[in-house]
PDB file of C-alpha atoms in Angstrom:
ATOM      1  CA  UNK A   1      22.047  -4.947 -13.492  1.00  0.00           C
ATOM      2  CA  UNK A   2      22.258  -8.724 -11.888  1.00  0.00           C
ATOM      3  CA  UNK A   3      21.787 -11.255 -14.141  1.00  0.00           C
ATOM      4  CA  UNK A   4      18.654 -12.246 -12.288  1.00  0.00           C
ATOM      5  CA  UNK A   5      16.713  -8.921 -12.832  1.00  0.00           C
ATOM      6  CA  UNK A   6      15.473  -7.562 -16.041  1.00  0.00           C
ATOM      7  CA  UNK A   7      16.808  -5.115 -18.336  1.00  0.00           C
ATOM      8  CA  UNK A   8      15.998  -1.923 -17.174  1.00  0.00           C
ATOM      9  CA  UNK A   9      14.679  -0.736 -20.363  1.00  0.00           C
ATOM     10  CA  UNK A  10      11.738  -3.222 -20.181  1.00  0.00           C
ATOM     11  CA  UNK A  11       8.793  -3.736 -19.622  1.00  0.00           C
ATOM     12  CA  UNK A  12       9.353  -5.978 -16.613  1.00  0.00           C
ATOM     13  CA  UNK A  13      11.526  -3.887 -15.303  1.00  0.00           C
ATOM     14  CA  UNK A  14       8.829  -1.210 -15.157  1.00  0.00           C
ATOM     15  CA  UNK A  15       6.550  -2.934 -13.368  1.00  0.00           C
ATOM     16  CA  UNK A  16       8.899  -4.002 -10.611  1.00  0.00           C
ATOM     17  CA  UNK A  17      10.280  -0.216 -10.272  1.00  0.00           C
ATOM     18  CA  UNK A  18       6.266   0.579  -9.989  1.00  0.00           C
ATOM     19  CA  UNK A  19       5.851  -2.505  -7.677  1.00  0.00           C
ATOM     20  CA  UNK A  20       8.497  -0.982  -5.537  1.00  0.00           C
ATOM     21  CA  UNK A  21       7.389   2.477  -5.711  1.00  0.00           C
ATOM     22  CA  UNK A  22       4.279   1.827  -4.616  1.00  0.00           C
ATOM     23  CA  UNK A  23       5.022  -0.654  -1.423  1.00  0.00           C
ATOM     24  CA  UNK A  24       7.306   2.464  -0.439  1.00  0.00           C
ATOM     25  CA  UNK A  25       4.436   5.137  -0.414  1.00  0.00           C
ATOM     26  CA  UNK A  26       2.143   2.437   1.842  1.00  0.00           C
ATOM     27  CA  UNK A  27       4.349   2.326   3.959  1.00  0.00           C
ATOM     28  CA  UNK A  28       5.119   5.801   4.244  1.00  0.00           C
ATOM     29  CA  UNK A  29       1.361   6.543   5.772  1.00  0.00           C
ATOM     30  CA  UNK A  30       2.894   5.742   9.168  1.00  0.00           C
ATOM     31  CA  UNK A  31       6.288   6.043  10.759  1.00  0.00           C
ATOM     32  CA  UNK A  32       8.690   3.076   9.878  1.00  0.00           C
ATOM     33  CA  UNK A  33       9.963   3.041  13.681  1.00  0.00           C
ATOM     34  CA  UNK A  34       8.499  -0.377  14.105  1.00  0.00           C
ATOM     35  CA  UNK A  35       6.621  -1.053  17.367  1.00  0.00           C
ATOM     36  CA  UNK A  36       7.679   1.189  20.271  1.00  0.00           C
ATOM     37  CA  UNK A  37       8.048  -1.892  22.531  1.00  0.00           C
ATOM     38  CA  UNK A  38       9.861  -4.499  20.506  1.00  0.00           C
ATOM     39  CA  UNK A  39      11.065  -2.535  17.983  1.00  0.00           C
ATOM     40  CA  UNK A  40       9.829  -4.626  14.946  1.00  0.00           C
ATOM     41  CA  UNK A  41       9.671  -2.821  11.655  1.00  0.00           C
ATOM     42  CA  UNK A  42       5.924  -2.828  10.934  1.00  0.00           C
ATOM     43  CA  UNK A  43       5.901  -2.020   7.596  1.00  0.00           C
ATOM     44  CA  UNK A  44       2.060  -2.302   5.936  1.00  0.00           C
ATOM     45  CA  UNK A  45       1.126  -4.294   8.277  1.00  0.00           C
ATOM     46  CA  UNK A  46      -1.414  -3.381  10.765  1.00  0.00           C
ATOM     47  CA  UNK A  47      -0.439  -1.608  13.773  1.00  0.00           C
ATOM     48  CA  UNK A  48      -1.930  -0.338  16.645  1.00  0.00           C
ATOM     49  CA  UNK A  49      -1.790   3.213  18.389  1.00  0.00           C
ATOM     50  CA  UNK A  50      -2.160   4.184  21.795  1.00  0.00           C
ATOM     51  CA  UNK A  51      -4.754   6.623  21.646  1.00  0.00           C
ATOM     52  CA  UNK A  52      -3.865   8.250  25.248  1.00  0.00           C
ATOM     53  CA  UNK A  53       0.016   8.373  25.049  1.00  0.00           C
ATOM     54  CA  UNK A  54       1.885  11.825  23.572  1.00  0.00           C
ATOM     55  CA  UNK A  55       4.159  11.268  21.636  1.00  0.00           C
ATOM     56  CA  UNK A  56       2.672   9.128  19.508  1.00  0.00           C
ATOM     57  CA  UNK A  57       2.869   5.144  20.634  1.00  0.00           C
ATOM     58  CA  UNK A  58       2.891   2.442  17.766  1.00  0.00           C
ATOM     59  CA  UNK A  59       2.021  -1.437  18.688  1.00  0.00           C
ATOM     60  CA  UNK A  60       2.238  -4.301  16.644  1.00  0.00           C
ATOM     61  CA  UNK A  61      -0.660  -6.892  17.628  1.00  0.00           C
ATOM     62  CA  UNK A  62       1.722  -9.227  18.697  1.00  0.00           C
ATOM     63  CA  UNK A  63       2.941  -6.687  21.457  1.00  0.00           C
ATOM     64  CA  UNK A  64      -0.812  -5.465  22.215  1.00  0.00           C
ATOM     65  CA  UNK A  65      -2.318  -9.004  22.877  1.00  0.00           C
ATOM     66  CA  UNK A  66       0.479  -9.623  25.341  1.00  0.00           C
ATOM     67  CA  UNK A  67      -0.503  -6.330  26.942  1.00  0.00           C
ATOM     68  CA  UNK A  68       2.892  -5.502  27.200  1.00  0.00           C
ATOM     69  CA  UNK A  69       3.422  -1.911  29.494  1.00  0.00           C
ATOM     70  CA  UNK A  70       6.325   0.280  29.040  1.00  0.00           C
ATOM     71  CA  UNK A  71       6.744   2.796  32.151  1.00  0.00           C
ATOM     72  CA  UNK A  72       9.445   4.902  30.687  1.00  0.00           C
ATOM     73  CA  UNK A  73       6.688   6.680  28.372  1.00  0.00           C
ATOM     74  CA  UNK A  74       3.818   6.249  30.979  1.00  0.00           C
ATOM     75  CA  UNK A  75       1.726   3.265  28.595  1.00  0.00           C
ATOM     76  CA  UNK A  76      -0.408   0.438  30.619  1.00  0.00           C
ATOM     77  CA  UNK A  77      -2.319  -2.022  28.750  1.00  0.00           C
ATOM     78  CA  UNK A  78      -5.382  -0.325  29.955  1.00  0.00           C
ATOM     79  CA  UNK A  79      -5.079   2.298  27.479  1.00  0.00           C
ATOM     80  CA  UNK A  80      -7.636   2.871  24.943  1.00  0.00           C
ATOM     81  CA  UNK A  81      -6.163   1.792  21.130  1.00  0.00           C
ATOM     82  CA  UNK A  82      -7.174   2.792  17.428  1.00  0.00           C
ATOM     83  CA  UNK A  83      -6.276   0.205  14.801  1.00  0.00           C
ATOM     84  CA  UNK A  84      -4.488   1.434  11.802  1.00  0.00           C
ATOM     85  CA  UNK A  85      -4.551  -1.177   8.779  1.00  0.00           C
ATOM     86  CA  UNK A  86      -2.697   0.445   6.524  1.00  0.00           C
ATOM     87  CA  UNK A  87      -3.114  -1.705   3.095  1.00  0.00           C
ATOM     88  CA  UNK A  88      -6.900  -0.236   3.088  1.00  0.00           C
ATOM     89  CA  UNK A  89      -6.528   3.038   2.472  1.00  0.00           C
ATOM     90  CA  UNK A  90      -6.703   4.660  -0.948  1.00  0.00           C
ATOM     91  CA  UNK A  91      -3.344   5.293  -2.321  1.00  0.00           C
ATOM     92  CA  UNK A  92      -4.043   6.630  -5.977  1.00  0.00           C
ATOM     93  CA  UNK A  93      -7.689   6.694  -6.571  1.00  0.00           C
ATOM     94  CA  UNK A  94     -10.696   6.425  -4.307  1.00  0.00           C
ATOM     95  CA  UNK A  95     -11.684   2.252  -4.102  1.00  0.00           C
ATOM     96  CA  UNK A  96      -8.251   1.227  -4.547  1.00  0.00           C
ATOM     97  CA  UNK A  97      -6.306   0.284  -1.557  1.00  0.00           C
ATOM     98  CA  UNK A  98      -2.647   0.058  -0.961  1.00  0.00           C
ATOM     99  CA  UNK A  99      -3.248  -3.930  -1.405  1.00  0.00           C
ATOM    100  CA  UNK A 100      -5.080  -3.587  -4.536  1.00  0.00           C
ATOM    101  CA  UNK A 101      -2.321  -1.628  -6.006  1.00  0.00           C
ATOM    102  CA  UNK A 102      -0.035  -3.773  -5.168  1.00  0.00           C
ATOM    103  CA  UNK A 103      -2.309  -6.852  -6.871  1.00  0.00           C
ATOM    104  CA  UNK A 104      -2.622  -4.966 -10.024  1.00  0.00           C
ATOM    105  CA  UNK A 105       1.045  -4.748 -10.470  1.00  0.00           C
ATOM    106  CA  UNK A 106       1.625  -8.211  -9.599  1.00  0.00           C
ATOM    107  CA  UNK A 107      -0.972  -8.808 -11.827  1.00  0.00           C
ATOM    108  CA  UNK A 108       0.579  -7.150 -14.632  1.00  0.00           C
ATOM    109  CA  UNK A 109       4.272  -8.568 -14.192  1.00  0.00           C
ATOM    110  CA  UNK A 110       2.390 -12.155 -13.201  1.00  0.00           C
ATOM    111  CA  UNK A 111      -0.221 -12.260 -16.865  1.00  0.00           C
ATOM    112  CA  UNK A 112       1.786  -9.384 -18.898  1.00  0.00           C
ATOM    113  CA  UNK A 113       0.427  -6.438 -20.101  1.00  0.00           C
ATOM    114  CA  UNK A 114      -3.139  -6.371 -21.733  1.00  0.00           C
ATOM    115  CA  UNK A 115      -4.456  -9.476 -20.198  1.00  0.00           C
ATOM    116  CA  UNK A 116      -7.139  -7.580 -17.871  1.00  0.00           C
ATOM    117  CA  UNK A 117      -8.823 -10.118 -17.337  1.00  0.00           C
ATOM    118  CA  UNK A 118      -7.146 -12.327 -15.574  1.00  0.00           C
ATOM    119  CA  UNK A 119      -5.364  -8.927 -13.923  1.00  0.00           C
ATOM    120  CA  UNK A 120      -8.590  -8.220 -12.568  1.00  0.00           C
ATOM    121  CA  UNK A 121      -8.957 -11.702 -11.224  1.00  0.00           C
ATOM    122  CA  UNK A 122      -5.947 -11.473  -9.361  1.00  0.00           C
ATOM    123  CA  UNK A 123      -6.800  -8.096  -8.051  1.00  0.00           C
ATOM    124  CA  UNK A 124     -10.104  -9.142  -6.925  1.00  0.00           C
ATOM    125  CA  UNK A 125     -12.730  -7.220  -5.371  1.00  0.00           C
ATOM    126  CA  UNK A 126     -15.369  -8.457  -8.444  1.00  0.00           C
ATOM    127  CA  UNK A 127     -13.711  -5.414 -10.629  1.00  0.00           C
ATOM    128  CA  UNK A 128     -14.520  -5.346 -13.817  1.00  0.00           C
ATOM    129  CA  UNK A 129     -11.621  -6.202 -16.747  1.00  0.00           C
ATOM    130  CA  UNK A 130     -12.531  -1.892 -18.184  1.00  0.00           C
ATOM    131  CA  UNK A 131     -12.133  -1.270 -14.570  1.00  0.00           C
ATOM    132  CA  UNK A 132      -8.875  -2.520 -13.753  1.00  0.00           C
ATOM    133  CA  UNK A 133      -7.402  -0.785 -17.098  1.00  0.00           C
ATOM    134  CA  UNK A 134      -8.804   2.205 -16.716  1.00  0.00           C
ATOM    135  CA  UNK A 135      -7.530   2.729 -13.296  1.00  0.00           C
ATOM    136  CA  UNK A 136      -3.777   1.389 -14.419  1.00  0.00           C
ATOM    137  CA  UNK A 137      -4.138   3.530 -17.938  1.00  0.00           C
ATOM    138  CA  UNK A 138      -5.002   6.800 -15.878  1.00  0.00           C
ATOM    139  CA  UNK A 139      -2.781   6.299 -12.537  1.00  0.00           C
ATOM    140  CA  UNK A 140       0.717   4.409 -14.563  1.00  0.00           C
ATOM    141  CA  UNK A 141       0.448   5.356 -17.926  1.00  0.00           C
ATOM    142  CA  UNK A 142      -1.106   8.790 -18.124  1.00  0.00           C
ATOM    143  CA  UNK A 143       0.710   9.525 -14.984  1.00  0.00           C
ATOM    144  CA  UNK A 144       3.384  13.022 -15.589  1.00  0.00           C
ATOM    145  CA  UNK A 145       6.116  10.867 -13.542  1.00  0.00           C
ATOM    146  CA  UNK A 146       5.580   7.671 -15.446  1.00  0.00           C
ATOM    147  CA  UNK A 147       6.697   4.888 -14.966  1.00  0.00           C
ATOM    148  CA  UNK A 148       6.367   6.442 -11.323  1.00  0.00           C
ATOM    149  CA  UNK A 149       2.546   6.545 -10.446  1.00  0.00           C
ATOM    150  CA  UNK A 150       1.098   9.942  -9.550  1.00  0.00           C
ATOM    151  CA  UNK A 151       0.566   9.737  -5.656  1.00  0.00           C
ATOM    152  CA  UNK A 152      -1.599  13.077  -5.319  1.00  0.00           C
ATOM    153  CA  UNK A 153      -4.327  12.264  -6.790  1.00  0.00           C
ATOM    154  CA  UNK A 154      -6.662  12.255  -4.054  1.00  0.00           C
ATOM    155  CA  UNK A 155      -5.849  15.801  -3.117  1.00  0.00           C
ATOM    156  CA  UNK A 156      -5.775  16.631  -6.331  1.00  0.00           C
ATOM    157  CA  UNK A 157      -8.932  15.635  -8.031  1.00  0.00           C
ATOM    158  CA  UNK A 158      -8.741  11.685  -7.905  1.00  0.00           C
ATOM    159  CA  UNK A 159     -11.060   9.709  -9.466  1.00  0.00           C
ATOM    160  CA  UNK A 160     -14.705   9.628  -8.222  1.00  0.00           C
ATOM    161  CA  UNK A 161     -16.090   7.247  -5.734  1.00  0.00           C
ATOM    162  CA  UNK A 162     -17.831   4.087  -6.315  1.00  0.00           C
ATOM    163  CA  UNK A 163     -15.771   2.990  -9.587  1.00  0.00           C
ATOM    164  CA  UNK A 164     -15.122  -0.313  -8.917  1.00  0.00           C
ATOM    165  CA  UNK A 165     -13.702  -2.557  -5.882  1.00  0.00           C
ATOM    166  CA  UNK A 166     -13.687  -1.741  -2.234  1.00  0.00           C
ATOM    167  CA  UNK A 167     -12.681   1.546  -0.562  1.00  0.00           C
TER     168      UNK A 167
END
């Protein structure tokens, strides 16, 4: 490995593979195309889809507020739109967005393992210091593919609603 990044065997290095792993499966929710008019990659940021246009038509918000039109696939700016923010949906658990995970395991690398408290600061969303472990015990550590999180757990049995944070 580069000087610059940790040894793979630890702990550091863990949390950045997880880091990684999960910015990959938010972005995944939505096709990585970028925005069908200027061809931006969009990432997990939020986007904007035609809601009249087959195939499916992906905006960024720069693109929409100009009210750009693009003839070769029939879109005008009088189109009706659905907004797709795709940090708030649940990722791993139900109440845990994309962004939270994200915050947890920045947390983690930022304050080092076992400080929950100020994890759960940094993740915000008035969780509770049990809260925040409990959710990275069961979905990091407990997970079969550790140190890859387990990403069907809301299809298969997630946690219940209403533990902590916002959904």
């Amino acid at each position: 490995p580069a000087p610059s990044q940790p040894h793979p065997r630890t702990p550091g290095a863990i949390v950045v593979d997880m880091r990684n792993q999960v910015a990959q499966e938010l972005c995944a929710f939505e096709p990585r195309d970028g925005c069908g008019y200027c061809r931006r990659a969009l990432g997990a940021e939020v986007r904007i889809e035609c809601a009249e246009c087959t195939p499916r038509l992906l905006l960024c918000v720069d693109c929409l507020r100009a009210g750009v039109s693009i003839h070769t696939r029939g879109h005008t700016p009088t189109h009706k739109y659905r907004v797709i923010d795709v940090g708030s949906d649940a990722l791993l658990e139900v109440g845990w967005r994309g962004t939270d995970e994200l915050r947890l395991l920045e947390g983690v690398q930022l304050y080092g393992f076992g400080n929950w408290m100020d994890i759960a600061e940094h993740v915000g969303g008035g969780r509770s210091r049990e809260a925040v472990e409990r959710h990275y015990r069961r979905c990091y550590l407990e997970s079969p593919h550790f140190p890859t999180p387990h990403f069907e757990g809301l299809e298969g049995g997630g946690a219940a609603e209403g533990e902590g944070g916002a959904a």
